[in-house]
mmCIF file with all atom_site columns, C-alpha atoms in Angstrom:
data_model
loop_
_atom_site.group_PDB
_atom_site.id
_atom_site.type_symbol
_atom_site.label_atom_id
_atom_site.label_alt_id
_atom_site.label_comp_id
_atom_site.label_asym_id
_atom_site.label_entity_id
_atom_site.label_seq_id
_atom_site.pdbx_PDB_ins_code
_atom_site.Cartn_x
_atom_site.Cartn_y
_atom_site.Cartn_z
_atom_site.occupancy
_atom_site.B_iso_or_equiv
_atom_site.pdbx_formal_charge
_atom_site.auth_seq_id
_atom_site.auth_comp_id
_atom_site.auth_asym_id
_atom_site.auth_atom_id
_atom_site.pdbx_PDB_model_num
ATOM 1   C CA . UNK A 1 1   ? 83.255  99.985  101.688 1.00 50.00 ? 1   UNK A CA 1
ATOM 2   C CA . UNK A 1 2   ? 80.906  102.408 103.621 1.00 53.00 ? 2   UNK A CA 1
ATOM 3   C CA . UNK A 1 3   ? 78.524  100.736 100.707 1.00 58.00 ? 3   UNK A CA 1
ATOM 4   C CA . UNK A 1 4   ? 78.751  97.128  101.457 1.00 57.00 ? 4   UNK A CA 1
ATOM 5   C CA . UNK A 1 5   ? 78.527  98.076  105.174 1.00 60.00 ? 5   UNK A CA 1
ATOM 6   C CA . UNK A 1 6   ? 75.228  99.757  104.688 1.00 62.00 ? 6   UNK A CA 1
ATOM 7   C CA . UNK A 1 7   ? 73.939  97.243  102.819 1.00 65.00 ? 7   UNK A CA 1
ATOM 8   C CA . UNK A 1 8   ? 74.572  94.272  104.824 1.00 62.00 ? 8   UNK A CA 1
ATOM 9   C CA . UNK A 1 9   ? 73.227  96.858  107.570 1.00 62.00 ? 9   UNK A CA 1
ATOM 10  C CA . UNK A 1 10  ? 70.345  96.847  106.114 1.00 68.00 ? 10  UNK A CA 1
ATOM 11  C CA . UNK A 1 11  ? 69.738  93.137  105.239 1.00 68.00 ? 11  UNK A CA 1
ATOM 12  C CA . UNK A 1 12  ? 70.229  92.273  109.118 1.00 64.00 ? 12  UNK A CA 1
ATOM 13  C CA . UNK A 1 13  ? 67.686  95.745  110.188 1.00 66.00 ? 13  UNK A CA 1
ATOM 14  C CA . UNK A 1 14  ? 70.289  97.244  111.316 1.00 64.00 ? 14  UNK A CA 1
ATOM 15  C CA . UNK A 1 15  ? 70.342  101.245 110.404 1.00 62.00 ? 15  UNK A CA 1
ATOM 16  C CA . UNK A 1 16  ? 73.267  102.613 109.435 1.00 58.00 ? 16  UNK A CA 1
ATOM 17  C CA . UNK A 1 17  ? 74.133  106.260 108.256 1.00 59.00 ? 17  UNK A CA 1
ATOM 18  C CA . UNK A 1 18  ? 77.324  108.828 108.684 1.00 48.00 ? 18  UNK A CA 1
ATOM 19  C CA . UNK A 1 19  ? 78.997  106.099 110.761 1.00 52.00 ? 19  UNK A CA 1
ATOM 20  C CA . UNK A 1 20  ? 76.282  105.500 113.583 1.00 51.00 ? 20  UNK A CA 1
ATOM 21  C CA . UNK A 1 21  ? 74.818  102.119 114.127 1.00 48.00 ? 21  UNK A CA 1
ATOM 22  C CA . UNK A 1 22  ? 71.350  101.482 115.631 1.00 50.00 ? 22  UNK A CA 1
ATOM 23  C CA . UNK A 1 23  ? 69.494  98.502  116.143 1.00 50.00 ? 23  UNK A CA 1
ATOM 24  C CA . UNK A 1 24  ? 65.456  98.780  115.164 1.00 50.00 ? 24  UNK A CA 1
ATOM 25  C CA . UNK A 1 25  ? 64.625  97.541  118.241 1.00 51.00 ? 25  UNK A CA 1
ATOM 26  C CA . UNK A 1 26  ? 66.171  100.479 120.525 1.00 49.00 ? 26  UNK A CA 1
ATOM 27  C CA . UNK A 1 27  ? 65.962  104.404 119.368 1.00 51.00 ? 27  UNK A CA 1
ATOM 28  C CA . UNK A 1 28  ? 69.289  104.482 121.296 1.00 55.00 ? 28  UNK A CA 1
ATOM 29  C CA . UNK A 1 29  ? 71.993  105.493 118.864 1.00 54.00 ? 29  UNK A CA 1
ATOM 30  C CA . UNK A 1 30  ? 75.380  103.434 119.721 1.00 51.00 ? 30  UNK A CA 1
ATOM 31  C CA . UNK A 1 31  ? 78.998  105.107 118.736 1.00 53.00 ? 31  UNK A CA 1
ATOM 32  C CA . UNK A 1 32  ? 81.060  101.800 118.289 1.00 50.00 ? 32  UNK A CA 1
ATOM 33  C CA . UNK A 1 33  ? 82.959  101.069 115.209 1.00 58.00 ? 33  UNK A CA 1
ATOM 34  C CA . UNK A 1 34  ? 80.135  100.462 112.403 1.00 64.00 ? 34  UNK A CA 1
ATOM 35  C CA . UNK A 1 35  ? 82.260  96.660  111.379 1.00 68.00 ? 35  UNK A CA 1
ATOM 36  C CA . UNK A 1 36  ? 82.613  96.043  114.828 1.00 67.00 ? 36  UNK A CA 1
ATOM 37  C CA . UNK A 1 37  ? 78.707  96.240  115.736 1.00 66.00 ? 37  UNK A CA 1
ATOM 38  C CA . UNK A 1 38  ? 77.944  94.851  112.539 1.00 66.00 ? 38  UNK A CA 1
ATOM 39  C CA . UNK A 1 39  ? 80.442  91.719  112.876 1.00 67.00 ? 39  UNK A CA 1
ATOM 40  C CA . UNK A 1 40  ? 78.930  90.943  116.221 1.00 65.00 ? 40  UNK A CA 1
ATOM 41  C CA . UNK A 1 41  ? 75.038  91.622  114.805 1.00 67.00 ? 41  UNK A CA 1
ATOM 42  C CA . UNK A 1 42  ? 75.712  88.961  112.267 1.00 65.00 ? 42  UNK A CA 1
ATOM 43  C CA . UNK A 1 43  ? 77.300  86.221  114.977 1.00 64.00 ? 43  UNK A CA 1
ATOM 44  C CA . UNK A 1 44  ? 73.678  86.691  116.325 1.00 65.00 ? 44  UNK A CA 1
ATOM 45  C CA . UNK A 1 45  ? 71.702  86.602  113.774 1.00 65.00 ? 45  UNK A CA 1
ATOM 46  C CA . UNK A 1 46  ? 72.062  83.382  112.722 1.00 56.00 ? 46  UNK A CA 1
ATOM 47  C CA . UNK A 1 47  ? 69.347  83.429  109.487 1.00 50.00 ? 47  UNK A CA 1
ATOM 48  C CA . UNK A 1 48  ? 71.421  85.209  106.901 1.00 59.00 ? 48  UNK A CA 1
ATOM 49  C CA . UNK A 1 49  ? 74.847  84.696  108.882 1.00 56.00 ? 49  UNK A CA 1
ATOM 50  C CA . UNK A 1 50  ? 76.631  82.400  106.125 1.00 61.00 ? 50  UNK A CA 1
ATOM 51  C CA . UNK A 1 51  ? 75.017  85.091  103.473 1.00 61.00 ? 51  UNK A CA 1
ATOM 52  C CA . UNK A 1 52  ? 76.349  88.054  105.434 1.00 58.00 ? 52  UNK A CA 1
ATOM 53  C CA . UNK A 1 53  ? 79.481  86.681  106.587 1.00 59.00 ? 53  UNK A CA 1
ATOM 54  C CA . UNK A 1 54  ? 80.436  86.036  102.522 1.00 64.00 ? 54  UNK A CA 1
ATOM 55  C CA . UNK A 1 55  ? 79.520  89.837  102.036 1.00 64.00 ? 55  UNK A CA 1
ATOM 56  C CA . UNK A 1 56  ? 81.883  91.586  104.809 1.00 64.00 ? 56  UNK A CA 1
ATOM 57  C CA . UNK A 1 57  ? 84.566  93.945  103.408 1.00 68.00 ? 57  UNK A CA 1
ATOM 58  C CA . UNK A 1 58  ? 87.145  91.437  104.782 1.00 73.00 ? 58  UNK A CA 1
ATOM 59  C CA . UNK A 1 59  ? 90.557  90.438  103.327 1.00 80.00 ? 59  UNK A CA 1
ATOM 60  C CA . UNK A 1 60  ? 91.835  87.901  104.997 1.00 79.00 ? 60  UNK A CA 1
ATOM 61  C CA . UNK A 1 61  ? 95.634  87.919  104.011 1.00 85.00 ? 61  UNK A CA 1
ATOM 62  C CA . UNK A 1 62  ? 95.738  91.614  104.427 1.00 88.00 ? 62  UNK A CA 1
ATOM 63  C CA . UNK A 1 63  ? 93.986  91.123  108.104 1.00 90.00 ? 63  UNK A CA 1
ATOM 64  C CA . UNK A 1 64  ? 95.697  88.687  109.446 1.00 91.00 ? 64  UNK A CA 1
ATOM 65  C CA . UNK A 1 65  ? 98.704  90.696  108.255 1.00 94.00 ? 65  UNK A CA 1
ATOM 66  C CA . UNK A 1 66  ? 98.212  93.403  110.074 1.00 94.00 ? 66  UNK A CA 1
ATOM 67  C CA . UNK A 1 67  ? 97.012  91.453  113.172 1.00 95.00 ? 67  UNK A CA 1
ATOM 68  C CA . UNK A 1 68  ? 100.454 89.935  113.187 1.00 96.00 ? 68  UNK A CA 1
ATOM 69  C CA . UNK A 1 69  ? 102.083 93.249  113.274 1.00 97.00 ? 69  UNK A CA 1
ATOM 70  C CA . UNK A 1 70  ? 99.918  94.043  116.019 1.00 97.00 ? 70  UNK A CA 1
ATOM 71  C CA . UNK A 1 71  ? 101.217 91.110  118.266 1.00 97.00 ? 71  UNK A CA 1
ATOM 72  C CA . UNK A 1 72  ? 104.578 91.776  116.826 1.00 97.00 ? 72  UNK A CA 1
ATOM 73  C CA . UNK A 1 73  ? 104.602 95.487  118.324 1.00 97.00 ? 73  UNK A CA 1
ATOM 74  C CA . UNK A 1 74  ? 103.003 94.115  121.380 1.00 98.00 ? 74  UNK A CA 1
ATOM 75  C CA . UNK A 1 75  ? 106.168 91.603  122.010 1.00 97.00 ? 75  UNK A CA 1
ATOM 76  C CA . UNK A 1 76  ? 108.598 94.155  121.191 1.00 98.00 ? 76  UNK A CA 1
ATOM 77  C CA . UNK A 1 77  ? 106.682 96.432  124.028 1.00 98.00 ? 77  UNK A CA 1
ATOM 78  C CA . UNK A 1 78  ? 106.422 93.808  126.715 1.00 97.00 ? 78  UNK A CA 1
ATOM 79  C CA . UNK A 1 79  ? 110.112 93.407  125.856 1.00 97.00 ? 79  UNK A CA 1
ATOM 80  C CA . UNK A 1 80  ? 111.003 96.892  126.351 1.00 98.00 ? 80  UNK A CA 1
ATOM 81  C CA . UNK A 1 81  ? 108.918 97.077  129.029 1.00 98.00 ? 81  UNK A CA 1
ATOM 82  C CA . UNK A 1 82  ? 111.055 94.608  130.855 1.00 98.00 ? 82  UNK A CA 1
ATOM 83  C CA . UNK A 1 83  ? 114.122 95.889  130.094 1.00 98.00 ? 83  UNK A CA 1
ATOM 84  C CA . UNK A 1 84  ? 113.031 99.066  131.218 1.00 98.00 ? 84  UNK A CA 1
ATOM 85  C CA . UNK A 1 85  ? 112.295 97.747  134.618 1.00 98.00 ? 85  UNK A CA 1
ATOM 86  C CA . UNK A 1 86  ? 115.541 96.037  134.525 1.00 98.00 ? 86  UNK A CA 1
ATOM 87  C CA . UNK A 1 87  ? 117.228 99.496  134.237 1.00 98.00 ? 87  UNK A CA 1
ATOM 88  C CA . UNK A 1 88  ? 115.264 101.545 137.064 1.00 98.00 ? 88  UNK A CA 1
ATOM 89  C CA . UNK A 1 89  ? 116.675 98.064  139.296 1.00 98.00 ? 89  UNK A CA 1
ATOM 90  C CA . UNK A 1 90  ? 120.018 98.639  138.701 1.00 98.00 ? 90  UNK A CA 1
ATOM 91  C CA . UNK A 1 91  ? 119.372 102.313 139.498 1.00 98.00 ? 91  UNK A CA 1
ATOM 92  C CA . UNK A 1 92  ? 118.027 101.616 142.727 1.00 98.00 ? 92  UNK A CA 1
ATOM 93  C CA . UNK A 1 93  ? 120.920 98.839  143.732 1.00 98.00 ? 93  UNK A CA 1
ATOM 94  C CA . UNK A 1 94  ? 123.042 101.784 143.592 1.00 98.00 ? 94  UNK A CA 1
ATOM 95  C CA . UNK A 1 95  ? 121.078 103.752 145.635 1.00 98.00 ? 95  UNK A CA 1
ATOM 96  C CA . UNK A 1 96  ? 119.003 106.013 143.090 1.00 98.00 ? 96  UNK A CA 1
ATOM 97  C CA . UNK A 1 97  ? 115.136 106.330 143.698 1.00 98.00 ? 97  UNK A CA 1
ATOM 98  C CA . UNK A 1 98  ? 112.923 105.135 141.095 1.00 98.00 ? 98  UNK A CA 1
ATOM 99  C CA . UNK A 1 99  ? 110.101 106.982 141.845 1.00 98.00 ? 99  UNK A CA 1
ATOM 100 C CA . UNK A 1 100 ? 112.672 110.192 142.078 1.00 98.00 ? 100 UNK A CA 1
ATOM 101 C CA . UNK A 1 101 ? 113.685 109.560 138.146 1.00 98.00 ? 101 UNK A CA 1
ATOM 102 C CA . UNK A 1 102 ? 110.510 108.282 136.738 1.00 98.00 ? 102 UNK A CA 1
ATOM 103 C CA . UNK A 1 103 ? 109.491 112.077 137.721 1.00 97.00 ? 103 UNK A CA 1
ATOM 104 C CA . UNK A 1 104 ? 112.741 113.678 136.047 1.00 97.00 ? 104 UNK A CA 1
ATOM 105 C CA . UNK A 1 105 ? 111.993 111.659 132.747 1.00 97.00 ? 105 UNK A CA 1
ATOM 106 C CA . UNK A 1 106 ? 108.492 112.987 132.826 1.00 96.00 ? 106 UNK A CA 1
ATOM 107 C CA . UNK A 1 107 ? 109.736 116.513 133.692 1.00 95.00 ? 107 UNK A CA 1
ATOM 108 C CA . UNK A 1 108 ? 111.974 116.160 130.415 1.00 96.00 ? 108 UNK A CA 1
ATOM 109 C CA . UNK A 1 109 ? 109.577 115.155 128.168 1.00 96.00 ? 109 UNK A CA 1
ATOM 110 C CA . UNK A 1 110 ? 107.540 118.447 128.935 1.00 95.00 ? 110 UNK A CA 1
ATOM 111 C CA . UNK A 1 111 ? 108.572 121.475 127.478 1.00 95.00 ? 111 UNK A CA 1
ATOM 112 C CA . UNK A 1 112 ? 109.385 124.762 129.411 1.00 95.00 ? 112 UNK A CA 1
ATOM 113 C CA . UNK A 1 113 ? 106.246 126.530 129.185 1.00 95.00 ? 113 UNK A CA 1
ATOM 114 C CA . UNK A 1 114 ? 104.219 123.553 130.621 1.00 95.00 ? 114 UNK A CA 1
ATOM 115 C CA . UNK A 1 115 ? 107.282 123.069 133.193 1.00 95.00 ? 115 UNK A CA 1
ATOM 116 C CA . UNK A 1 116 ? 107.051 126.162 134.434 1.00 95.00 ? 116 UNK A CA 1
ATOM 117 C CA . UNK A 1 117 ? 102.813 126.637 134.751 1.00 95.00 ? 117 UNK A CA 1
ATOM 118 C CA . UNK A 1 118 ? 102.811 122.822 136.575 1.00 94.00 ? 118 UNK A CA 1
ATOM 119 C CA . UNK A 1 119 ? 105.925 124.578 139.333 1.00 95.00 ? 119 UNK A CA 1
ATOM 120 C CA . UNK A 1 120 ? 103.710 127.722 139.947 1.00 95.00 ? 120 UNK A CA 1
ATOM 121 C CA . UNK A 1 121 ? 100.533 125.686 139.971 1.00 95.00 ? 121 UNK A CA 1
ATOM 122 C CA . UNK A 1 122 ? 102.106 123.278 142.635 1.00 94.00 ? 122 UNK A CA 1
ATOM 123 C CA . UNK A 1 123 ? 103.639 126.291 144.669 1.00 95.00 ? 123 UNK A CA 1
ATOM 124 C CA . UNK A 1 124 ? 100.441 127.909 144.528 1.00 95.00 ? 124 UNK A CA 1
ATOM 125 C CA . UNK A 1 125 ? 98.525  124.870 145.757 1.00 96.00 ? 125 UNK A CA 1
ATOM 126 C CA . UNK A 1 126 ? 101.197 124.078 148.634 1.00 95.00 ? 126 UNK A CA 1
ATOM 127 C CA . UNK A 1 127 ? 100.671 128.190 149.361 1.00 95.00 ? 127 UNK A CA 1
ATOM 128 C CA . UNK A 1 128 ? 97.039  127.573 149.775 1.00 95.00 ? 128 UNK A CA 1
ATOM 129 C CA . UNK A 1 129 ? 97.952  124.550 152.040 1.00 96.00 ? 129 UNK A CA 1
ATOM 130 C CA . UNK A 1 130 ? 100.092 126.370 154.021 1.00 95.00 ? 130 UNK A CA 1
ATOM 131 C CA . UNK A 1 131 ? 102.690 123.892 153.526 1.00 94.00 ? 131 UNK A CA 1
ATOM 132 C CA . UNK A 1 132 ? 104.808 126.792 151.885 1.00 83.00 ? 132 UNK A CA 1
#
């Protein structure tokens, strides 16, 4: 692939080398995704765009497959998302504070260690305060 990338790099003078992209006319070196700059350099160039567009390491079924798992996962997410907010409602209706557990689940995901360096950190900030 990296192949077929740097030659249809090179057929729109477009350098291309370890994964860096840069354009002839700027020295700048660019770090975006060498298909992504090279997808967009061929939308503007339109002399060889048919020609270039034929030679892109694309498969479509196997693309459009995996961009449909993306939106798929991105559903499910904005579902769970919801449902999640659903939850922290109820919570609250019966008089628990949101903000109150959103901190306890983020204290349980951390393990002790970090638990206990973010508590002395915070008493030591509070300290310096004189708030404690």
């Amino acid at each position: 692939m990296g192949v077929v990338i740097a030659d249809l790099a090179l057929r729109n003078g477009i350098r291309y080398s370890l994964g860096r992209v840069d354009r002839e006319k700027s020295p700048r070196k660019r770090s975006s995704p060498p298909l992504a700059v090279l997808l967009l350099e061929v939308v503007l160039n339109e002399t060889s765009k048919q020609e270039s567009l034929d030679n892109l390491p694309i498969e479509a079924g196997h693309f459009q497959q995996l961009i449909e798992r993306i939106e798929r996962l991105e559903e499910e997410k904005k579902g769970i998302a919801e449902a999640v907010r659903d939850i922290y409602q109820e919570a609250k209706s019966l008089g628990y504070d949101p903000k109150v557990m959103r901190q306890v689940i983020k204290i349980r995901k951390m393990d002790s260690h970090e638990l206990d360096e973010q508590e002395a950190l915070l008493h030591l900030y509070l300290q310096a305060l004189g708030m404690r």
